[in-house]
PDB file of C-alpha atoms and ligand atoms in Angstrom:
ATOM      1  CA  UNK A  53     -27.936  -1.718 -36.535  1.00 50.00           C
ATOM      2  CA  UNK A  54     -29.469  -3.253 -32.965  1.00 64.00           C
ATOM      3  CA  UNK A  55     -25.416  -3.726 -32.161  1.00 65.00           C
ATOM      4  CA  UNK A  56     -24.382   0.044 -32.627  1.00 71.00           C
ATOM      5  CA  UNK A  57     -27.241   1.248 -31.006  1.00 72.00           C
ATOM      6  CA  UNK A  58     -26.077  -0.835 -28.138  1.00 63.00           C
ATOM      7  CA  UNK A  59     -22.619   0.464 -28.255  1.00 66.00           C
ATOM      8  CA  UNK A  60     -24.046   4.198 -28.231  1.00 67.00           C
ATOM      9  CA  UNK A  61     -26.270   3.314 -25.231  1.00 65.00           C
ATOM     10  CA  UNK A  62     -23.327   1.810 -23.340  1.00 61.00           C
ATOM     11  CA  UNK A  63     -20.602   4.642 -24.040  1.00 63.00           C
ATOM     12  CA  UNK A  64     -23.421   7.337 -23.097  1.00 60.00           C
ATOM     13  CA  UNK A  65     -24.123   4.801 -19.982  1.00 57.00           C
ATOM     14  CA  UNK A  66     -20.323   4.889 -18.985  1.00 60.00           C
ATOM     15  CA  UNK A  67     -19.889   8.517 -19.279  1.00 55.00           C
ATOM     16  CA  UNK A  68     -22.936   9.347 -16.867  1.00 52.00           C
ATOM     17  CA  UNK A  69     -21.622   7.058 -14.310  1.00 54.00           C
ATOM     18  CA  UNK A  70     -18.171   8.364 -14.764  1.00 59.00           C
ATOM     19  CA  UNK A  71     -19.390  11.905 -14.344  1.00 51.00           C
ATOM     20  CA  UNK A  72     -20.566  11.044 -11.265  1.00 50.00           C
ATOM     21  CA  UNK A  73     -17.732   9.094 -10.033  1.00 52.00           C
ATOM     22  CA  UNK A  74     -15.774  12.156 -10.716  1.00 50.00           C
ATOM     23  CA  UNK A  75     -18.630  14.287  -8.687  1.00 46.00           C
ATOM     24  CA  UNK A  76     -18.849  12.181  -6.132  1.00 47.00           C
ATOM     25  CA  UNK A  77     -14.967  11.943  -5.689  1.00 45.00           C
ATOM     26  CA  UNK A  78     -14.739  15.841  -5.111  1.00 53.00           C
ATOM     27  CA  UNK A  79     -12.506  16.703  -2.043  1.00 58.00           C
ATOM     28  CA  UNK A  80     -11.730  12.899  -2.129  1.00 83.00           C
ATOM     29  CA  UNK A  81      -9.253   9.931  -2.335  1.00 88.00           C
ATOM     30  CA  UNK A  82      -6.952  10.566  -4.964  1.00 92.00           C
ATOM     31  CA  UNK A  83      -7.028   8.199  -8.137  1.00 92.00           C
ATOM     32  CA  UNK A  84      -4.011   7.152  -8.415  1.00 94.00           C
ATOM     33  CA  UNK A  85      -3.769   6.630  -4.641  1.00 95.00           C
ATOM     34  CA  UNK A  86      -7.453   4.885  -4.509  1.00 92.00           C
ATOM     35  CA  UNK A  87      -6.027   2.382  -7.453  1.00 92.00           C
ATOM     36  CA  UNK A  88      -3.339   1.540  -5.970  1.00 95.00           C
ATOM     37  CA  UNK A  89      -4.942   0.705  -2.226  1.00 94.00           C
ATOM     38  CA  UNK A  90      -7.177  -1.227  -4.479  1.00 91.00           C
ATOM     39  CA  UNK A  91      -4.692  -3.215  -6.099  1.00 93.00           C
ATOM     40  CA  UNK A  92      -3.086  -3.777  -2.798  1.00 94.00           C
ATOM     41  CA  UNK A  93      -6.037  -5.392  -1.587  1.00 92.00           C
ATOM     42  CA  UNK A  94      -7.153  -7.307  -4.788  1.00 91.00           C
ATOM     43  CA  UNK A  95      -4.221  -9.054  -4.256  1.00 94.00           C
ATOM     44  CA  UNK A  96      -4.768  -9.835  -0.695  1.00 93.00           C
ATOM     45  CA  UNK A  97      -6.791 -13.494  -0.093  1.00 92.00           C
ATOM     46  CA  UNK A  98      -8.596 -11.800   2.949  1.00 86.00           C
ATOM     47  CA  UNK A  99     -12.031  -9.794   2.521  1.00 80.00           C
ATOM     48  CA  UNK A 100     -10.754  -7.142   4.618  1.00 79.00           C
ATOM     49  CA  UNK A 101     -14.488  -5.516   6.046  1.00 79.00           C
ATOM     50  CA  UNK A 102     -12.950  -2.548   7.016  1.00 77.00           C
ATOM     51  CA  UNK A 103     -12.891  -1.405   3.476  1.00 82.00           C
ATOM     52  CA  UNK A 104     -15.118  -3.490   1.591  1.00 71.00           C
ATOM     53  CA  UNK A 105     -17.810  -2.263   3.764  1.00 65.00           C
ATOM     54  CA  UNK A 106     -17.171   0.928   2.739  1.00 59.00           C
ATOM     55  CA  UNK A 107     -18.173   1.219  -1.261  1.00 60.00           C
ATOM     56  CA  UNK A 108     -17.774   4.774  -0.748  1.00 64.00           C
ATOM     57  CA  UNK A 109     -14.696   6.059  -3.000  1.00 69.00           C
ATOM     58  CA  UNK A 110     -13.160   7.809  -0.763  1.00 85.00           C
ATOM     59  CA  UNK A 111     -10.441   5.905   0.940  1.00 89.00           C
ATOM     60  CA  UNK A 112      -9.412   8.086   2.770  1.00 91.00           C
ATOM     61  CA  UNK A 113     -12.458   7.659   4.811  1.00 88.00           C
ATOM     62  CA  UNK A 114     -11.327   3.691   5.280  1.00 91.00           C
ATOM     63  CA  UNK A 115      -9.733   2.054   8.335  1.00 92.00           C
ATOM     64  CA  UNK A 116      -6.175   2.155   8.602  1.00 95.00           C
ATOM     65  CA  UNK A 117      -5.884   4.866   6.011  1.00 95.00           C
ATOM     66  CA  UNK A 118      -4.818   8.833   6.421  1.00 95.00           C
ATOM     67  CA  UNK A 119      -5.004  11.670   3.998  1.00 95.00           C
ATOM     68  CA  UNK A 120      -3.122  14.842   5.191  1.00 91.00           C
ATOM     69  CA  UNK A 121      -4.039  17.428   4.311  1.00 88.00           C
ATOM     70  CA  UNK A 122      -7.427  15.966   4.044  1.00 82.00           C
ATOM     71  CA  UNK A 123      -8.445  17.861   1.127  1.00 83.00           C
ATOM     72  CA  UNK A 124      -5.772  16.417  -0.611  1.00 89.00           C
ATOM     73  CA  UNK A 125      -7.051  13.145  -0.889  1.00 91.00           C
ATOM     74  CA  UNK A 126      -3.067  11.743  -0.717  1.00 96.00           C
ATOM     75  CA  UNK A 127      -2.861   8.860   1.655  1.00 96.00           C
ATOM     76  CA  UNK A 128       0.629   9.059   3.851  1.00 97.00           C
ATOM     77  CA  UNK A 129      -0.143   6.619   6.123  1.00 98.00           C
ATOM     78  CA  UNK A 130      -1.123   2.949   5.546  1.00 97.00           C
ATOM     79  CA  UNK A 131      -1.733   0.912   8.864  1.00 98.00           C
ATOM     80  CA  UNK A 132      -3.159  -2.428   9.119  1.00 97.00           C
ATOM     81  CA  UNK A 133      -1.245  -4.228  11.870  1.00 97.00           C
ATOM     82  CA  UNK A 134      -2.980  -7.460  13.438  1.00 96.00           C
ATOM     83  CA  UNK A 135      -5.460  -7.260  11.052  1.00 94.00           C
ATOM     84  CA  UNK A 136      -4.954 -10.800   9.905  1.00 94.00           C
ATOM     85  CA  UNK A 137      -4.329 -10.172   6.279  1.00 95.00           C
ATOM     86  CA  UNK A 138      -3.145 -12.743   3.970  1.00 96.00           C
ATOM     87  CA  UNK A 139      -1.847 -12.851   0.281  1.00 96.00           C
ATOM     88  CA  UNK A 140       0.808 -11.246  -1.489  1.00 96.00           C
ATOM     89  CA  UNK A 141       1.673  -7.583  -0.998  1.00 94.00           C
ATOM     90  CA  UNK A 142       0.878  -5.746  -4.109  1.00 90.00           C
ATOM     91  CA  UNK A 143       4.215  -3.751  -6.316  1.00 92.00           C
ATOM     92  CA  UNK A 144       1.041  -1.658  -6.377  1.00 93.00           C
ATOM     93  CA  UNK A 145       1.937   0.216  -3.379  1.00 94.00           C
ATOM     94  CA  UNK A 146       4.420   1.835  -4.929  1.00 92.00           C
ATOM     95  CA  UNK A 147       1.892   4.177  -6.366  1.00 94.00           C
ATOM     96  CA  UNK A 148       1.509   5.910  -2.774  1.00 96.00           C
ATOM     97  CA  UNK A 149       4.301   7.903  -3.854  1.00 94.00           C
ATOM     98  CA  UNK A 150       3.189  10.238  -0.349  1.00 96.00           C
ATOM     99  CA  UNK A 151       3.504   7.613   1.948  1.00 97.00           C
ATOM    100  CA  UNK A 152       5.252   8.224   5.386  1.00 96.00           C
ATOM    101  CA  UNK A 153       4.341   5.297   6.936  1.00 97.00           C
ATOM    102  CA  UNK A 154       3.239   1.851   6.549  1.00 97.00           C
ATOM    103  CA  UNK A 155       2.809  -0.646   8.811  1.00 97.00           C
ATOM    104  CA  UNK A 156       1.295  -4.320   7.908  1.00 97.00           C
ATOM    105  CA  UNK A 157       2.812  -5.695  10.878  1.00 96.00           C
ATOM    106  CA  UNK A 158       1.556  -8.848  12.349  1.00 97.00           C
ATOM    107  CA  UNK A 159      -0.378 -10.326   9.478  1.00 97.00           C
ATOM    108  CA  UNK A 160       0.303 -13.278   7.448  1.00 97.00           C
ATOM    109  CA  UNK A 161       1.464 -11.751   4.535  1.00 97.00           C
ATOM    110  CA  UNK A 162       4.054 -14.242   2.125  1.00 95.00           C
ATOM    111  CA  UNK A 163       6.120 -14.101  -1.005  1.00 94.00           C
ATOM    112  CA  UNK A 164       8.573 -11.569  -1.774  1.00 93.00           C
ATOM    113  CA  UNK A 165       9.255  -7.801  -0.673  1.00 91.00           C
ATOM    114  CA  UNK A 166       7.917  -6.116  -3.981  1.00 91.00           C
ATOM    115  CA  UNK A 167      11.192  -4.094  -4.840  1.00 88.00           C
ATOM    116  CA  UNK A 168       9.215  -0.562  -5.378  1.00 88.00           C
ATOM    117  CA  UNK A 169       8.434  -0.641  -1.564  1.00 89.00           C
ATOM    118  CA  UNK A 170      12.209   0.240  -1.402  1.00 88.00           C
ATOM    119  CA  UNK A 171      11.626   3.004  -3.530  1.00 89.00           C
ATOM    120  CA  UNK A 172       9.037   5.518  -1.682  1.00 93.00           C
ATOM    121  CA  UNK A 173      10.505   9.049  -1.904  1.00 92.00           C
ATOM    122  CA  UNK A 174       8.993  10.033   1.466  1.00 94.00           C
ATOM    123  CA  UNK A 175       8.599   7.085   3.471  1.00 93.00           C
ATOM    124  CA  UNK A 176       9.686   7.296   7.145  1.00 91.00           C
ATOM    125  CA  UNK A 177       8.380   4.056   8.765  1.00 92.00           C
ATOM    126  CA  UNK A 178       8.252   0.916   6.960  1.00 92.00           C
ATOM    127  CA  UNK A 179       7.503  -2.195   9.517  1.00 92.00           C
ATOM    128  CA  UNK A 180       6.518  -5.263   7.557  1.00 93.00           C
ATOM    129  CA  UNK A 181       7.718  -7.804  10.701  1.00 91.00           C
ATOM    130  CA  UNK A 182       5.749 -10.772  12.005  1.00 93.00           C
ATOM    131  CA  UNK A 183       4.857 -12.105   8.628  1.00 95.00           C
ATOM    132  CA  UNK A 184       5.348 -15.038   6.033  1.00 94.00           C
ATOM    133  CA  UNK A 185       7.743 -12.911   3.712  1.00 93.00           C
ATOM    134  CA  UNK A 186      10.254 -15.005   1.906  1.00 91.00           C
ATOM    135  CA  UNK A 187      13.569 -14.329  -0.081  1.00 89.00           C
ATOM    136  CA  UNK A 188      16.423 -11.976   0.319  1.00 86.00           C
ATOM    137  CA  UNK A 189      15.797  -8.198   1.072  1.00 83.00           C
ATOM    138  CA  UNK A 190      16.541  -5.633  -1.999  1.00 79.00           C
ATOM    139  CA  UNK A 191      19.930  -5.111  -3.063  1.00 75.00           C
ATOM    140  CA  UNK A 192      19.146  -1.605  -4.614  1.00 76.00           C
ATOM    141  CA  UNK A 193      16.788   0.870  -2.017  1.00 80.00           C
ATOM    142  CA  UNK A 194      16.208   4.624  -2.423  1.00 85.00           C
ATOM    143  CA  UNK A 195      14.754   5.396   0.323  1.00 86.00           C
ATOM    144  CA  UNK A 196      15.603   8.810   1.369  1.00 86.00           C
ATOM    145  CA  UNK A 197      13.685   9.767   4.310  1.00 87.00           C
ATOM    146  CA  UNK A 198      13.623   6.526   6.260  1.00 85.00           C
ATOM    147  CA  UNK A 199      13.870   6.408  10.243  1.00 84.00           C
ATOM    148  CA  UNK A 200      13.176   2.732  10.859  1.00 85.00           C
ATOM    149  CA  UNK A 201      12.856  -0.354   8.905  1.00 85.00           C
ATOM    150  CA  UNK A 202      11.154  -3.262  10.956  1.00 87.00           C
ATOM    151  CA  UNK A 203      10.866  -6.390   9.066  1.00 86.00           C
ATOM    152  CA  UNK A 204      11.778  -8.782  11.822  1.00 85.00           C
ATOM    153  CA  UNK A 205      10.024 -12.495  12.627  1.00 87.00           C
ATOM    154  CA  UNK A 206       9.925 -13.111   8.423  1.00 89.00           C
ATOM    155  CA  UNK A 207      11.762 -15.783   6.147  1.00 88.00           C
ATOM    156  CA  UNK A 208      14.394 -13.194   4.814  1.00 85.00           C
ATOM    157  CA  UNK A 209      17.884 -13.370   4.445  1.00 82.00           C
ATOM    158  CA  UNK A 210      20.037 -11.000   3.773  1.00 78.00           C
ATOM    159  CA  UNK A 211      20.487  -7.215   5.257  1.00 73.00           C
ATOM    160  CA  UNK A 212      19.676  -3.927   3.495  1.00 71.00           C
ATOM    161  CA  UNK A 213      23.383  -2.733   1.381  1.00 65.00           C
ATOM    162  CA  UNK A 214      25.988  -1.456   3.382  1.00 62.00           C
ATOM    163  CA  UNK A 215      26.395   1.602   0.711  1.00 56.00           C
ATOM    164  CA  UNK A 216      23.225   3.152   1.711  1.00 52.00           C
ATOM    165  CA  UNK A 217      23.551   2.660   5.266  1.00 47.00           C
ATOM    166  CA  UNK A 218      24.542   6.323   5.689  1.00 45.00           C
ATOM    167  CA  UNK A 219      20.925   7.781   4.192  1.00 47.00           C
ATOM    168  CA  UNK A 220      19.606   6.493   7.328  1.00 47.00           C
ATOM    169  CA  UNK A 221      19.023   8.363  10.787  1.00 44.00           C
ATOM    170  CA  UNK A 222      17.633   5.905  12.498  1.00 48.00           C
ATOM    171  CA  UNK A 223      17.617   2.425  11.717  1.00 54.00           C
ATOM    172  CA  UNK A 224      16.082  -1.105  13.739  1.00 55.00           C
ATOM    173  CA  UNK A 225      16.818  -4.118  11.394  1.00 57.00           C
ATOM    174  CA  UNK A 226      15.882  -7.102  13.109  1.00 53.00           C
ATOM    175  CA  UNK A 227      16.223  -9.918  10.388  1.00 52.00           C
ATOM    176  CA  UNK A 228      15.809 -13.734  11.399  1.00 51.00           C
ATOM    177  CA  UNK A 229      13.689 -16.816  10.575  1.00 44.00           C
TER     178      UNK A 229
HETATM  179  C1  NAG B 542      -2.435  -7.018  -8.007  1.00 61.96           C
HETATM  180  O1  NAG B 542      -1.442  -6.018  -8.113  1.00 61.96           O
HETATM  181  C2  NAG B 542      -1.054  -5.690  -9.426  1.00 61.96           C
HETATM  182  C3  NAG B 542       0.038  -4.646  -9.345  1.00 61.96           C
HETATM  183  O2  NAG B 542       1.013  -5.029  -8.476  1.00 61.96           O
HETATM  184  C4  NAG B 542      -2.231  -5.176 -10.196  1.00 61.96           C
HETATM  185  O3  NAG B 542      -1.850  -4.900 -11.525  1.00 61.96           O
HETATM  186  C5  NAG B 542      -3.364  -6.168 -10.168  1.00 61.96           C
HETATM  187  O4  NAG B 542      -4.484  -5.621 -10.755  1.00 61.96           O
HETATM  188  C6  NAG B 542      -3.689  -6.563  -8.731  1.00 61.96           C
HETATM  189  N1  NAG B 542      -4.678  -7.630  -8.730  1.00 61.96           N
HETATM  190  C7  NAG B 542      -5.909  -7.431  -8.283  1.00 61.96           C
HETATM  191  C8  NAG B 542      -6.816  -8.622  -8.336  1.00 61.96           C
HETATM  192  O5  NAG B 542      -6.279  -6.358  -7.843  1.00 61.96           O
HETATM  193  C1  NAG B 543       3.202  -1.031  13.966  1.00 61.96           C
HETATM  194  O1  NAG B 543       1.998  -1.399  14.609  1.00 61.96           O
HETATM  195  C2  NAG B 543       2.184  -2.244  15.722  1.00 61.96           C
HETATM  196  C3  NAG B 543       0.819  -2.714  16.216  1.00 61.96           C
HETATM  197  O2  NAG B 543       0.019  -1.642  16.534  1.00 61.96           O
HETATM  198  C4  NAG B 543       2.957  -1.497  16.778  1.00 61.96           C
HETATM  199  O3  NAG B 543       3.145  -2.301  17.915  1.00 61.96           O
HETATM  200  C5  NAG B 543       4.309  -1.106  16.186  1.00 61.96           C
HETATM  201  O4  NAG B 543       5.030  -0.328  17.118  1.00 61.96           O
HETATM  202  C6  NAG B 543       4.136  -0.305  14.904  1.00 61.96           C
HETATM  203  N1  NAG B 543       5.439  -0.164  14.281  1.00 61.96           N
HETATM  204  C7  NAG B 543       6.207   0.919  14.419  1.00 61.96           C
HETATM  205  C8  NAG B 543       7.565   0.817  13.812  1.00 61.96           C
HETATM  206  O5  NAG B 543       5.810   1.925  14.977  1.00 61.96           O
HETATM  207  C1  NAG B 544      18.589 -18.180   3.198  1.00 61.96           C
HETATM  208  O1  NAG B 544      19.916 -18.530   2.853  1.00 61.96           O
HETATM  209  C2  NAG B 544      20.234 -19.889   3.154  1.00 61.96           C
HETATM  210  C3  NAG B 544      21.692 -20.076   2.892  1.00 61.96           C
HETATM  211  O2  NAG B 544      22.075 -19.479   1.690  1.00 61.96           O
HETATM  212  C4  NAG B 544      19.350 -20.792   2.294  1.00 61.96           C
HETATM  213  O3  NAG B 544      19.642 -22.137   2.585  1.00 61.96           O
HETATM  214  C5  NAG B 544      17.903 -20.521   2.611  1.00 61.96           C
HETATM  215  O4  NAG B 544      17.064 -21.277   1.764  1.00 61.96           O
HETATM  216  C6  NAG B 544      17.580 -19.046   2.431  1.00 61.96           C
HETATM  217  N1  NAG B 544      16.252 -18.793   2.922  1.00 61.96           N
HETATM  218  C7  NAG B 544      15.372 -18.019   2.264  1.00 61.96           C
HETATM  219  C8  NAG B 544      14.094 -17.848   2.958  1.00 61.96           C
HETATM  220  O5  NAG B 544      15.623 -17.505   1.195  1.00 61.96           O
END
């Protein structure tokens, strides 16, 4: 009996705070975005201030971030160069499915490119150089509106496929190691 009671008080407990999540959130960060920026950083090894200062759900209210329109609460841009980040970028990303620009430049980012950064519908800019990023770039992209791809000073081999080459306006590859 004392168990269930418990359970009741803890549902009606999660649906009050949820309620006001969903209040507070109003003219906000998009969910799906705000998951996956949270991902992206739950898998960094830094405590980056810039957003854990800011409990606030709203990301796009955090550093680095923009939401355009801003009442639609979709981040398109994603810009944290020199910010000394470390850890592994997060296949997470891939859930910015707005994004026209990201730039983690100049961090000390490692492993692998996560293949579904190769696979944002509308992203434009992707620079990723000056990090710890190991392995061989993707053999399958779909990237159809990208301008330049900057992923320079890394460990990568490899270059993006010659097949898809013609997709692209504008393109600086700059791989070495
Ligand atoms: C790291 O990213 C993955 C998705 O790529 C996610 O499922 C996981 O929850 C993230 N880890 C943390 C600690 O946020
Ligand atoms: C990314 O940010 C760095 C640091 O601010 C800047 O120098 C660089 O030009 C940006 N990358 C692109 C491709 O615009
Ligand atoms: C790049 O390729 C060379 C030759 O195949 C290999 O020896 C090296 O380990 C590779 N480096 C990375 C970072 O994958």
């Amino acid at each position: 009996m004392g168990a269930q009671h418990c359970w009741v008080m803890i549902l009606i407990l999660g649906f009050l705070f949820q309620a006001r999540l969903l209040n507070s959130q109003n003219f906000a960060c998009n969910p799906k975005d705000l998951t996956a920026l949270q991902d992206f950083m739950g898998n960094l090894t830094t405590e980056f201030e810039g957003w854990t200062a800011n409990s606030v759900a709203d990301c796009c209210e955090w550093e680095g971030i923009t939401c355009e329109p801003p009442s639609s609460g979709r981040v398109i841009k994603l810009e944290l160069p020199r910010k000394r980040l470390s850890g592994i970028l997060s296949d997470s990303l891939a859930g910015l499915d707005q994004l026209t620009t990201l730039n983690l430049s100049h961090n000390f980012l490692k492993g692998s490119l996560p293949m579904s950064l190769f696979h944002l519908p509308n992203l434009e800019l992707l620079d990723l150089s000056d990090n710890d990023f190991f392995g061989t770039i993707p053999e399958s992209i779909d990237l159809p509106s990208i301008q330049i791809v900057e992923i320079s000073s890394n460990f990568l081999n490899g270059s993006l496929p010659s097949d898809t080459h013609t997709q692209y306006i504008y393109i600086y590859i700059y791989v070495n190691s």
